PDB file of C-alpha atoms and ligand atoms in Angstrom:
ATOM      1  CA  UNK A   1      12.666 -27.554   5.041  1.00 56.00           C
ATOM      2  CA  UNK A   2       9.258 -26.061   5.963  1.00 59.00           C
ATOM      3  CA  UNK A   3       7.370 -24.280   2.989  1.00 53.00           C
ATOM      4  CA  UNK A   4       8.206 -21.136   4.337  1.00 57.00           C
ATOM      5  CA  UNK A   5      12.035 -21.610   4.261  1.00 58.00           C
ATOM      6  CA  UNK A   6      11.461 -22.526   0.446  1.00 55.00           C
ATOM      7  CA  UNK A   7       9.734 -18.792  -0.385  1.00 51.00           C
ATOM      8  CA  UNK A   8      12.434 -17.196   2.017  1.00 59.00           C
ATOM      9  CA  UNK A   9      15.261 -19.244  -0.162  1.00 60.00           C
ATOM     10  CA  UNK A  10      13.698 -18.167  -3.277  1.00 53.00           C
ATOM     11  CA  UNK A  11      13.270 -14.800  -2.461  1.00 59.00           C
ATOM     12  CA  UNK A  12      16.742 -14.621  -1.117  1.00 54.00           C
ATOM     13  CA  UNK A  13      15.694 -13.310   2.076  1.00 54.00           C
ATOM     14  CA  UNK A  14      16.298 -16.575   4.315  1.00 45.00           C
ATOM     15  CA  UNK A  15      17.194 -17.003   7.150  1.00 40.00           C
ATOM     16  CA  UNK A  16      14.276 -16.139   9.338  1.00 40.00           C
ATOM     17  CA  UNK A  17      14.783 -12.837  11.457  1.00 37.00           C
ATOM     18  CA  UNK A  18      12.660 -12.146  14.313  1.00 40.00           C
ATOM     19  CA  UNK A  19      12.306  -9.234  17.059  1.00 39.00           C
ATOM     20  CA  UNK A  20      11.458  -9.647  20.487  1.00 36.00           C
ATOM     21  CA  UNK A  21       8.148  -8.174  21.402  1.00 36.00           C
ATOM     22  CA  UNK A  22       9.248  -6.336  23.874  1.00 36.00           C
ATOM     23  CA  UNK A  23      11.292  -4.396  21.228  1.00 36.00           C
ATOM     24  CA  UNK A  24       8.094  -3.928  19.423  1.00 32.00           C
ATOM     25  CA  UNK A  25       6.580  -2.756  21.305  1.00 33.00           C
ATOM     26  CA  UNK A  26       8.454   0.311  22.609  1.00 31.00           C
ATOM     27  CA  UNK A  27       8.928   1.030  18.666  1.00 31.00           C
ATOM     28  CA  UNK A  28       5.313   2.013  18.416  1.00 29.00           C
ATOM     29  CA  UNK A  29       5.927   5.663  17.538  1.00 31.00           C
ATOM     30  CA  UNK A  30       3.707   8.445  18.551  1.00 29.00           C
ATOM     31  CA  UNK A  31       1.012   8.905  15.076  1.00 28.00           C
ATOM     32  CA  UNK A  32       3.156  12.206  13.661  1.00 32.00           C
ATOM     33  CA  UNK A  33      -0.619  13.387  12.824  1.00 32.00           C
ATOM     34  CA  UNK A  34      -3.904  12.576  12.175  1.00 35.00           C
ATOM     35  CA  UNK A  35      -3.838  11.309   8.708  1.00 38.00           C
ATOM     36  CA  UNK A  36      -4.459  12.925   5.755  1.00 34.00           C
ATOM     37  CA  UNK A  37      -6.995  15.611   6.353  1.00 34.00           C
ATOM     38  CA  UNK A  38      -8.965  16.507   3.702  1.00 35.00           C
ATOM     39  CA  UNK A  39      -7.926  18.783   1.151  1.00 35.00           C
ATOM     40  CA  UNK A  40     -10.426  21.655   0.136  1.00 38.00           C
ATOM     41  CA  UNK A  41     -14.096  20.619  -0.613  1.00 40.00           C
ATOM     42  CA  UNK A  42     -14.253  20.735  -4.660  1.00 43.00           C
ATOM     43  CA  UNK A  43     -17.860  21.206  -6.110  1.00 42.00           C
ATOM     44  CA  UNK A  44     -19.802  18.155  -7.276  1.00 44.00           C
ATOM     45  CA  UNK A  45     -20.407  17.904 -10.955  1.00 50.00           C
ATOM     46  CA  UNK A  46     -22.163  14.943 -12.605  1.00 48.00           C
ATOM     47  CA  UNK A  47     -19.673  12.857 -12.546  1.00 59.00           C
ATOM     48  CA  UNK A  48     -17.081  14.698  -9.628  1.00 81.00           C
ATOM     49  CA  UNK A  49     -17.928  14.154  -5.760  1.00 93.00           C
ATOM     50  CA  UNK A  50     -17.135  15.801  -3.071  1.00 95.00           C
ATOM     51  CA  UNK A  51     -14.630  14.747  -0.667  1.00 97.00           C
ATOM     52  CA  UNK A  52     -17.839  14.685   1.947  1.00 97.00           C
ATOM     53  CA  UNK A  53     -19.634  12.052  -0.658  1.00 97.00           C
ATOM     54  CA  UNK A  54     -17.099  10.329  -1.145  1.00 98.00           C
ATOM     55  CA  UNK A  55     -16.696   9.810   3.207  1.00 98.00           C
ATOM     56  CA  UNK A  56     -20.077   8.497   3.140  1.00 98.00           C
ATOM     57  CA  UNK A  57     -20.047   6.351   0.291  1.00 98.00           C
ATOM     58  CA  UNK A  58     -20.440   2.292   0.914  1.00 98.00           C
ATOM     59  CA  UNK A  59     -18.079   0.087  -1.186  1.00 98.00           C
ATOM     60  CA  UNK A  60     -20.016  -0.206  -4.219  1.00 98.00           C
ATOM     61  CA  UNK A  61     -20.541   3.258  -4.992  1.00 98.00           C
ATOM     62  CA  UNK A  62     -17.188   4.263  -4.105  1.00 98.00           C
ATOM     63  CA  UNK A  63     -15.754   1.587  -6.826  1.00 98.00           C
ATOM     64  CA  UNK A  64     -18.620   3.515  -8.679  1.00 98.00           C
ATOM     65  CA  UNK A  65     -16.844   6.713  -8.133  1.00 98.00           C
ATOM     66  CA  UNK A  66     -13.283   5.544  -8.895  1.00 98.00           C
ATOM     67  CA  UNK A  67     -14.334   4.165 -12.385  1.00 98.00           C
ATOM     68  CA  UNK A  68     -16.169   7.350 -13.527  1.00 97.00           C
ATOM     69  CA  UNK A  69     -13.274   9.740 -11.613  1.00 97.00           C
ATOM     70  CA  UNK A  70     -12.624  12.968 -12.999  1.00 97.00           C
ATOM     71  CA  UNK A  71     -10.214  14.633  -9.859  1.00 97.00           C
ATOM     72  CA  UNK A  72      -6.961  14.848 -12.007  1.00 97.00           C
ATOM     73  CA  UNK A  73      -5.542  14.911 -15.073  1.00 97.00           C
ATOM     74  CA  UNK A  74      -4.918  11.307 -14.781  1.00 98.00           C
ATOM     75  CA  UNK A  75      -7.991  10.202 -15.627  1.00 97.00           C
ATOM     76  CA  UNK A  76      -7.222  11.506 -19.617  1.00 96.00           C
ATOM     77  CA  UNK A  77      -4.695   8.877 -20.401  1.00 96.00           C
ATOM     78  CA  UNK A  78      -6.006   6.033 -18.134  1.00 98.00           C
ATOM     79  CA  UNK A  79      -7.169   3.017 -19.758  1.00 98.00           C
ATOM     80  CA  UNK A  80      -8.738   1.733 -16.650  1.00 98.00           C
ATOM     81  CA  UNK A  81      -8.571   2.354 -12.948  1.00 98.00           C
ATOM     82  CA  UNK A  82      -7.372   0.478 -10.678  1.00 98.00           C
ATOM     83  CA  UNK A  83      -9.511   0.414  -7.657  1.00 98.00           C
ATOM     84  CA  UNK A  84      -7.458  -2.424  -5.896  1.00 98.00           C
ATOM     85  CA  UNK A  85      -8.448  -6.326  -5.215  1.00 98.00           C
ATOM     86  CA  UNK A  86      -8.485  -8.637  -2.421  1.00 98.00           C
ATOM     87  CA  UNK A  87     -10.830  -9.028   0.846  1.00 97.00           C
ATOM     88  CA  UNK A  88     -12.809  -5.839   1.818  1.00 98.00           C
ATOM     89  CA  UNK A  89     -12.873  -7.066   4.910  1.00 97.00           C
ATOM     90  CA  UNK A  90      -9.100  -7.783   5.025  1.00 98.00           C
ATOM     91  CA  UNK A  91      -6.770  -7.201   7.799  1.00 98.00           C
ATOM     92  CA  UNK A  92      -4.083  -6.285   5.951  1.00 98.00           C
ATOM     93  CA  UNK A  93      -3.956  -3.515   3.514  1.00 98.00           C
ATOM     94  CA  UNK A  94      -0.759  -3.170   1.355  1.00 98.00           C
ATOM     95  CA  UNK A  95      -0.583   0.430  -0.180  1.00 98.00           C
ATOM     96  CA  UNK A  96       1.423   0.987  -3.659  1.00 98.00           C
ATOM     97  CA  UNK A  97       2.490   3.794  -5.583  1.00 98.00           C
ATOM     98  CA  UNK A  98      -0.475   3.670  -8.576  1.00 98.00           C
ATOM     99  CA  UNK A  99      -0.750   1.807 -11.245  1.00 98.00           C
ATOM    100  CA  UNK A 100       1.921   0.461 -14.181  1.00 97.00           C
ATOM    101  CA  UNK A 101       1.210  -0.305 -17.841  1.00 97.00           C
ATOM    102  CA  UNK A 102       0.223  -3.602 -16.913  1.00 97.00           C
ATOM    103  CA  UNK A 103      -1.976  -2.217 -14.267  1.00 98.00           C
ATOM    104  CA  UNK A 104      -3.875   0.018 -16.403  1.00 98.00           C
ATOM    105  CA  UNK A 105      -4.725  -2.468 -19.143  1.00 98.00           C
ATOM    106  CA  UNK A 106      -5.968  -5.450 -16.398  1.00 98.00           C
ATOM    107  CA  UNK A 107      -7.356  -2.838 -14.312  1.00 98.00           C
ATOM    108  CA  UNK A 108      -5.906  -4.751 -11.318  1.00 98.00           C
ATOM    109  CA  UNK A 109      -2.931  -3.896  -8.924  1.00 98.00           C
ATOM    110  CA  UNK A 110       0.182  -5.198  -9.046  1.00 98.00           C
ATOM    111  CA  UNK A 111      -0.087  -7.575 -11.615  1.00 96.00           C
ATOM    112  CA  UNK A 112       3.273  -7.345 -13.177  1.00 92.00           C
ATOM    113  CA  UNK A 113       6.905  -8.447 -12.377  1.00 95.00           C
ATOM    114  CA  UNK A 114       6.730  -6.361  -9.155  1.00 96.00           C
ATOM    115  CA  UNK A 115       3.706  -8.270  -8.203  1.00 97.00           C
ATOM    116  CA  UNK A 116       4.847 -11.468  -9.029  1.00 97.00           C
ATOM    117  CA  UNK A 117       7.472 -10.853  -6.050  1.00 98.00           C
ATOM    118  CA  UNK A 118       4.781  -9.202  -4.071  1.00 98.00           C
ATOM    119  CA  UNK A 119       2.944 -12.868  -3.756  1.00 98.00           C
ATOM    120  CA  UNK A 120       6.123 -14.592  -3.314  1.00 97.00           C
ATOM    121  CA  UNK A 121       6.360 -11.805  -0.009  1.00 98.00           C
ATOM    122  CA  UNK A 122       2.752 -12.447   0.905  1.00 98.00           C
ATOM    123  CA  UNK A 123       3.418 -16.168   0.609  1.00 98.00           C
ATOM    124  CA  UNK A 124       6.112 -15.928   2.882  1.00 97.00           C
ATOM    125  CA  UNK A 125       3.709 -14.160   5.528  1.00 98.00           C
ATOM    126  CA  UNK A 126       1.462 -17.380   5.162  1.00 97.00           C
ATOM    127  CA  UNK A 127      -0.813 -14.574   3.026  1.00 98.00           C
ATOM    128  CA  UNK A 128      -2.460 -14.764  -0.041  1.00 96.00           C
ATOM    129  CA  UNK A 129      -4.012 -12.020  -2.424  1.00 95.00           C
ATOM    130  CA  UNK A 130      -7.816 -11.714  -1.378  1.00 90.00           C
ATOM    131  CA  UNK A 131      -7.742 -13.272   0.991  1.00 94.00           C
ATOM    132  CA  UNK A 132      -7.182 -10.972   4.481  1.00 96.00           C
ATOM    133  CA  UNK A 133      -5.376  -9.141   2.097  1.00 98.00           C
ATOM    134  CA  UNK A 134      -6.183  -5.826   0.076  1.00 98.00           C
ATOM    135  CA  UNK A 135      -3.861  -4.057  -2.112  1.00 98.00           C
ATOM    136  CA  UNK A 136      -4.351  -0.876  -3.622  1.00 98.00           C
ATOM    137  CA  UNK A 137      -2.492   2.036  -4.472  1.00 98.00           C
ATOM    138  CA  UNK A 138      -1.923   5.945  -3.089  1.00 98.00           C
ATOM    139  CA  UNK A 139      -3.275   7.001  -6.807  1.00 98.00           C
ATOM    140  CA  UNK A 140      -5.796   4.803  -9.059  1.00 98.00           C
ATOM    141  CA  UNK A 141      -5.000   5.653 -12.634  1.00 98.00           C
ATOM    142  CA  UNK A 142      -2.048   5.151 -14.327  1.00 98.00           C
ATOM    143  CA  UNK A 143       0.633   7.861 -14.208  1.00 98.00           C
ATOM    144  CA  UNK A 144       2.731   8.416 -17.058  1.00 98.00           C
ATOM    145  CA  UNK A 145       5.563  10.981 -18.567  1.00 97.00           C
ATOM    146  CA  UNK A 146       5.633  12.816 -21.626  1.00 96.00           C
ATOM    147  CA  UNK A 147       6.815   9.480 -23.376  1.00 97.00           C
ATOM    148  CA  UNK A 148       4.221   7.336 -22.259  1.00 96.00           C
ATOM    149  CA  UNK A 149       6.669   5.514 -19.359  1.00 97.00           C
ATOM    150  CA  UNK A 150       5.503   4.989 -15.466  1.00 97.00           C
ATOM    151  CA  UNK A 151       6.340   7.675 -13.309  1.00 98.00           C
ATOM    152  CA  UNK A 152       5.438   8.290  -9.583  1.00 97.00           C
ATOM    153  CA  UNK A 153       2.589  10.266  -8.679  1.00 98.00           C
ATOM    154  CA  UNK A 154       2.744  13.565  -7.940  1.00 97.00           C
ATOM    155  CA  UNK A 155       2.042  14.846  -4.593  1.00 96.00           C
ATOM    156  CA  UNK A 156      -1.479  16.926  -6.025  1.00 97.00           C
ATOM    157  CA  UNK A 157      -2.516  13.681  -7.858  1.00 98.00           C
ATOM    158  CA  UNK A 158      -1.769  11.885  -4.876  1.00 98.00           C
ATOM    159  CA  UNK A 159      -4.019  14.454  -3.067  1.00 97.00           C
ATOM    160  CA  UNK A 160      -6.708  14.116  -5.547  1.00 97.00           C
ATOM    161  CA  UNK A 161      -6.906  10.435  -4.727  1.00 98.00           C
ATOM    162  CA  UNK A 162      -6.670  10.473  -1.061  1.00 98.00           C
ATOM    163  CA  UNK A 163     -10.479  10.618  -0.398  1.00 98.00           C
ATOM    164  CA  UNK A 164     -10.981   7.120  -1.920  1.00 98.00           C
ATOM    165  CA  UNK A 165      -8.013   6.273  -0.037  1.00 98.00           C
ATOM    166  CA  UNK A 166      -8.912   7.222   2.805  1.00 98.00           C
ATOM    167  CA  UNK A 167     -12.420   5.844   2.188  1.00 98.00           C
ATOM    168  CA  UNK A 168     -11.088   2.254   1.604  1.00 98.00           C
ATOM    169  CA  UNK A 169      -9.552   2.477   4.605  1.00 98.00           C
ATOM    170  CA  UNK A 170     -12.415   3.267   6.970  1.00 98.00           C
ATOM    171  CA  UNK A 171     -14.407   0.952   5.280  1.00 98.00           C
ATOM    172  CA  UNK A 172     -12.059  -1.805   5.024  1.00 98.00           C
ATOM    173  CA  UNK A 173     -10.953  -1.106   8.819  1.00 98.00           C
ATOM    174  CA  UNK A 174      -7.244  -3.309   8.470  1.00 98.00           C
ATOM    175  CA  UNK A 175      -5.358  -4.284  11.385  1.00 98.00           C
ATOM    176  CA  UNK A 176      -2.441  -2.955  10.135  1.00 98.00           C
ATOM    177  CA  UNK A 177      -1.243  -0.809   6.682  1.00 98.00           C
ATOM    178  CA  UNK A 178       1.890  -1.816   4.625  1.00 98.00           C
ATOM    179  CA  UNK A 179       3.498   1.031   2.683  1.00 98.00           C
ATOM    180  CA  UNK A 180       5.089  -0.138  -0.190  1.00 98.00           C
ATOM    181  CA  UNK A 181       7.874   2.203  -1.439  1.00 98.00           C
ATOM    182  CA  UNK A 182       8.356   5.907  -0.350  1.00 98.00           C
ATOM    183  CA  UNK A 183       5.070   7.400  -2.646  1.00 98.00           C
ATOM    184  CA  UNK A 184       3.123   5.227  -0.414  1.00 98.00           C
ATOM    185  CA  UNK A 185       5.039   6.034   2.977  1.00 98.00           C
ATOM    186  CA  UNK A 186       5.694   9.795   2.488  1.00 98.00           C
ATOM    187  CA  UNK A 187       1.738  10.461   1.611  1.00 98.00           C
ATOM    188  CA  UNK A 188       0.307   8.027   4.573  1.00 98.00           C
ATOM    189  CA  UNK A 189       2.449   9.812   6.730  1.00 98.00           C
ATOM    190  CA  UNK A 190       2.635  12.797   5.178  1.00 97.00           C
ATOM    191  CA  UNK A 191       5.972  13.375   5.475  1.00 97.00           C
ATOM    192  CA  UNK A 192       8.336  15.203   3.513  1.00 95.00           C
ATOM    193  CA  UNK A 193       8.668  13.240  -0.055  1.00 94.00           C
ATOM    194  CA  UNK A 194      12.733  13.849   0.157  1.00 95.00           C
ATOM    195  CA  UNK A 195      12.896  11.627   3.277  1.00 97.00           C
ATOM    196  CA  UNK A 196      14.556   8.281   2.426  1.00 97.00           C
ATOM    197  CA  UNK A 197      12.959   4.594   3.063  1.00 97.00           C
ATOM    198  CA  UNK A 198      15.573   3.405   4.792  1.00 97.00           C
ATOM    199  CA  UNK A 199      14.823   6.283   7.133  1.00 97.00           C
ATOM    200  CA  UNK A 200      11.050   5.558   7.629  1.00 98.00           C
ATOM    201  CA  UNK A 201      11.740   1.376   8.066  1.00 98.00           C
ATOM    202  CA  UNK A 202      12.314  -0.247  11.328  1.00 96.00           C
ATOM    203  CA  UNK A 203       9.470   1.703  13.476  1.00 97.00           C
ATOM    204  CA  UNK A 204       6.100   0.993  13.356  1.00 98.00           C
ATOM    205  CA  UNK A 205       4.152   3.915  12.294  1.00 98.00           C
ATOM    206  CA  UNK A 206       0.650   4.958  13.336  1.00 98.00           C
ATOM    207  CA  UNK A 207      -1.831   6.013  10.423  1.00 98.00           C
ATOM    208  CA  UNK A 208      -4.735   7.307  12.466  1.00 97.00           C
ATOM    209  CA  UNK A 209      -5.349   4.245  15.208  1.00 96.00           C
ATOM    210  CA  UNK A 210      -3.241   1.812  12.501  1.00 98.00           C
ATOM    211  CA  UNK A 211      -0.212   0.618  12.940  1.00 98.00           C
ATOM    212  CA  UNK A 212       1.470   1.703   9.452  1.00 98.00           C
ATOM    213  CA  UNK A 213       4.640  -0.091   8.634  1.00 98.00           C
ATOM    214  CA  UNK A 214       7.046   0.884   5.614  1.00 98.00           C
ATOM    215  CA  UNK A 215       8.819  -1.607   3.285  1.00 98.00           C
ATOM    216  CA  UNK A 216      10.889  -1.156   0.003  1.00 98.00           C
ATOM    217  CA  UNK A 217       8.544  -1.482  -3.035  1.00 98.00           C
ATOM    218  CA  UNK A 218       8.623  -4.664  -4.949  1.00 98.00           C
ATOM    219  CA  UNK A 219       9.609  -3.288  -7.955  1.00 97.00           C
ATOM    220  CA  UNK A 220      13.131  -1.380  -6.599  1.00 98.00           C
ATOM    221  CA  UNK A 221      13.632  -4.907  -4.600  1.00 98.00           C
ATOM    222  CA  UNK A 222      13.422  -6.525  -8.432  1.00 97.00           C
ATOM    223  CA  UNK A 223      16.707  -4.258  -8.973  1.00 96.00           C
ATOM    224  CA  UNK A 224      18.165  -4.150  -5.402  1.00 96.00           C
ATOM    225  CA  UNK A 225      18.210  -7.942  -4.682  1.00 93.00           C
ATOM    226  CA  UNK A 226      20.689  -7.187  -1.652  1.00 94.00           C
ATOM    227  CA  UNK A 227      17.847  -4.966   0.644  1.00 97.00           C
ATOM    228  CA  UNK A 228      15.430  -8.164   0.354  1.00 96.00           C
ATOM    229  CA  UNK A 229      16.572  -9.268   3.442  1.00 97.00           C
ATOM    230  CA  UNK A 230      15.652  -5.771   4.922  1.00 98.00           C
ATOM    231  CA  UNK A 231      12.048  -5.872   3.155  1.00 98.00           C
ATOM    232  CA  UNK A 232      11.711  -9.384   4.865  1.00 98.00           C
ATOM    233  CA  UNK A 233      12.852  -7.589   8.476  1.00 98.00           C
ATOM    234  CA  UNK A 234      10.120  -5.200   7.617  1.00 98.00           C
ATOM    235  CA  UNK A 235       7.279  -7.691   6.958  1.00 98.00           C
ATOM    236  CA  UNK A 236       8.678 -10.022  10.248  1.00 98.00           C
ATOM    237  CA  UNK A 237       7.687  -6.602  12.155  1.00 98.00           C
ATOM    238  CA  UNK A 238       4.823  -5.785  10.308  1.00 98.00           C
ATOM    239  CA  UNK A 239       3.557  -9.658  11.659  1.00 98.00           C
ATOM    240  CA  UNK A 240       4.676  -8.986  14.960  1.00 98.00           C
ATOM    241  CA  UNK A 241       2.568  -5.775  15.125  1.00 98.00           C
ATOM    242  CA  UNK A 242      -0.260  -7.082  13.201  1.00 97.00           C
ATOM    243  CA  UNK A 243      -0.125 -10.079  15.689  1.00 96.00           C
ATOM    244  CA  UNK A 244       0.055  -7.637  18.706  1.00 93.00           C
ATOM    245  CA  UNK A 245      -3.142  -5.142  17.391  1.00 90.00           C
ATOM    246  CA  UNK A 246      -4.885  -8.436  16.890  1.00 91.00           C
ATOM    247  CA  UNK A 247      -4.728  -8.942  20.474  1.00 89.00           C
ATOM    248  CA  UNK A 248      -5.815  -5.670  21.569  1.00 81.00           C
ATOM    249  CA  UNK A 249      -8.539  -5.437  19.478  1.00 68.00           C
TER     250      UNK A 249
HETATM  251  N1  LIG B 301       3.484  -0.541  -8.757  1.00 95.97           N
HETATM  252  C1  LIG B 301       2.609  -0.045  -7.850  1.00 95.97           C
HETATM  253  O1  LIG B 301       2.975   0.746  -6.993  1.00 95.97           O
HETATM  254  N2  LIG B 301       1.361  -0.446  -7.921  1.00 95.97           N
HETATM  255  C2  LIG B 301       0.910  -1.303  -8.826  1.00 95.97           C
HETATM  256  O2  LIG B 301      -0.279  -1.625  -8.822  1.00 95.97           O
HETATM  257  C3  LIG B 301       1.845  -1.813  -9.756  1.00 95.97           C
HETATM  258  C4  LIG B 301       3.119  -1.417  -9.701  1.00 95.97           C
END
């Protein structure tokens, strides 16, 4: 049994599915729209940039920016924020929904339960955390309810975010873009946030030039064990795609 067989048989996602390229290939969706444009110019203060700074900023200054961000009310109850980790050079980018409790106090992504089982997926891939891989999240700072418990984003903290986002991105300049749960596919492709996951799966997306492709988030597979075997169709495609855009490029 190859090393491979062992993650898919302890993820529970075994055995190996594969799609023809040809299939693939006529998946590739027209891009819906030009991602994210910017939302309304804000003015600068000390310590707030502009969506236009933040464009040209290199890597250090915009981790700069994210520590000292002031955009939304997140930034009152964050302990830390959570830039993201990995290569910034990487060809894949995974995109979460923002950061957890665990998140916020380690000031790294995904370092709880969820990301325990996002490793065991990357591992699967043959892919390891930083290295050609970044992960980061739609929002930076912790968001939580009126009792102090996760919640998802909302869809103007989201916004508030997007510049450094969208920044990563072009700086980064990934192969291909992993959504991981519906926050991160319904704001990368800006679609309504009522649309299902299950509806989004199964095509391969375009974010900008990028091939975008949309899994279930780690943390609902942690409670749905049965749609691992779908999340592991979705990363088989996202190879095939990333190993496709690697040839064109
Ligand atoms: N969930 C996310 O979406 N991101 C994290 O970093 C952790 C949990």
């Amino acid at each position: 049994m190859t090393r491979r067989d062992q993650l898919l048989g302890a993820l529970e996602i075994g055995p190996q599915w594969t799609r023809r390229q040809a299939d693939l290939q006529a998946d590739f969706a027209p891009m819906a729209q030009s991602p994210g444009a910017p939302i309304a110019d804000q003015p600068a203060s000390a310590d707030r940039h502009t969506d236009a700074d933040i464009a040209a900023m290199d890597w250090d200054a915009l981790q700069a920016a994210v520590a000292t961000c002031t955009r939304c009310d997140l930034c009152r109850s964050r302990t830390r924020t959570v830039f993201g980790s990995g290569d910034p050079k990487a060809a894949w980018l995974f995109v979460g929904e923002g950061p957890g409790r665990n998140e916020d106090q380690q000031g790294e992504p995904f370092v709880g339960p969820a990301g325990k089982l996002l490793d065991n997926m990357l591992a699967a891939m043959s892919l390891r955390r930083g290295r050609d891989v970044f992960i980061t999240n739609i929002v930076k700072c912790r968001p939580t309810d009126a009792t102090g418990k996760d919640r998802a984003p909302t869809p103007e903290e989201a916004a508030a975010c997007r510049p450094y986002l969208q920044r990563q991105i072009a700086l980064i300049q990934p192969q291909i873009l992993v959504a991981l749960g519906k926050v991160a596919a319904v704001t990368l492709l800006a679609r309504d946030p009522g649309i299902a996951v299950s509806s989004l799966r199964g095509t391969v997306h375009r974010y900008g030039p990028l091939p975008l492709v949309v899994t279930y988030h780690p943390a609902y597979l942690l409670r749905a064990l049965v749609d691992k075997r779908k999340a592991w169709e979705d990363l088989c495609l996202a190879m095939e795609t990333r190993t496709i855009a690697a040839g064109a490029g």
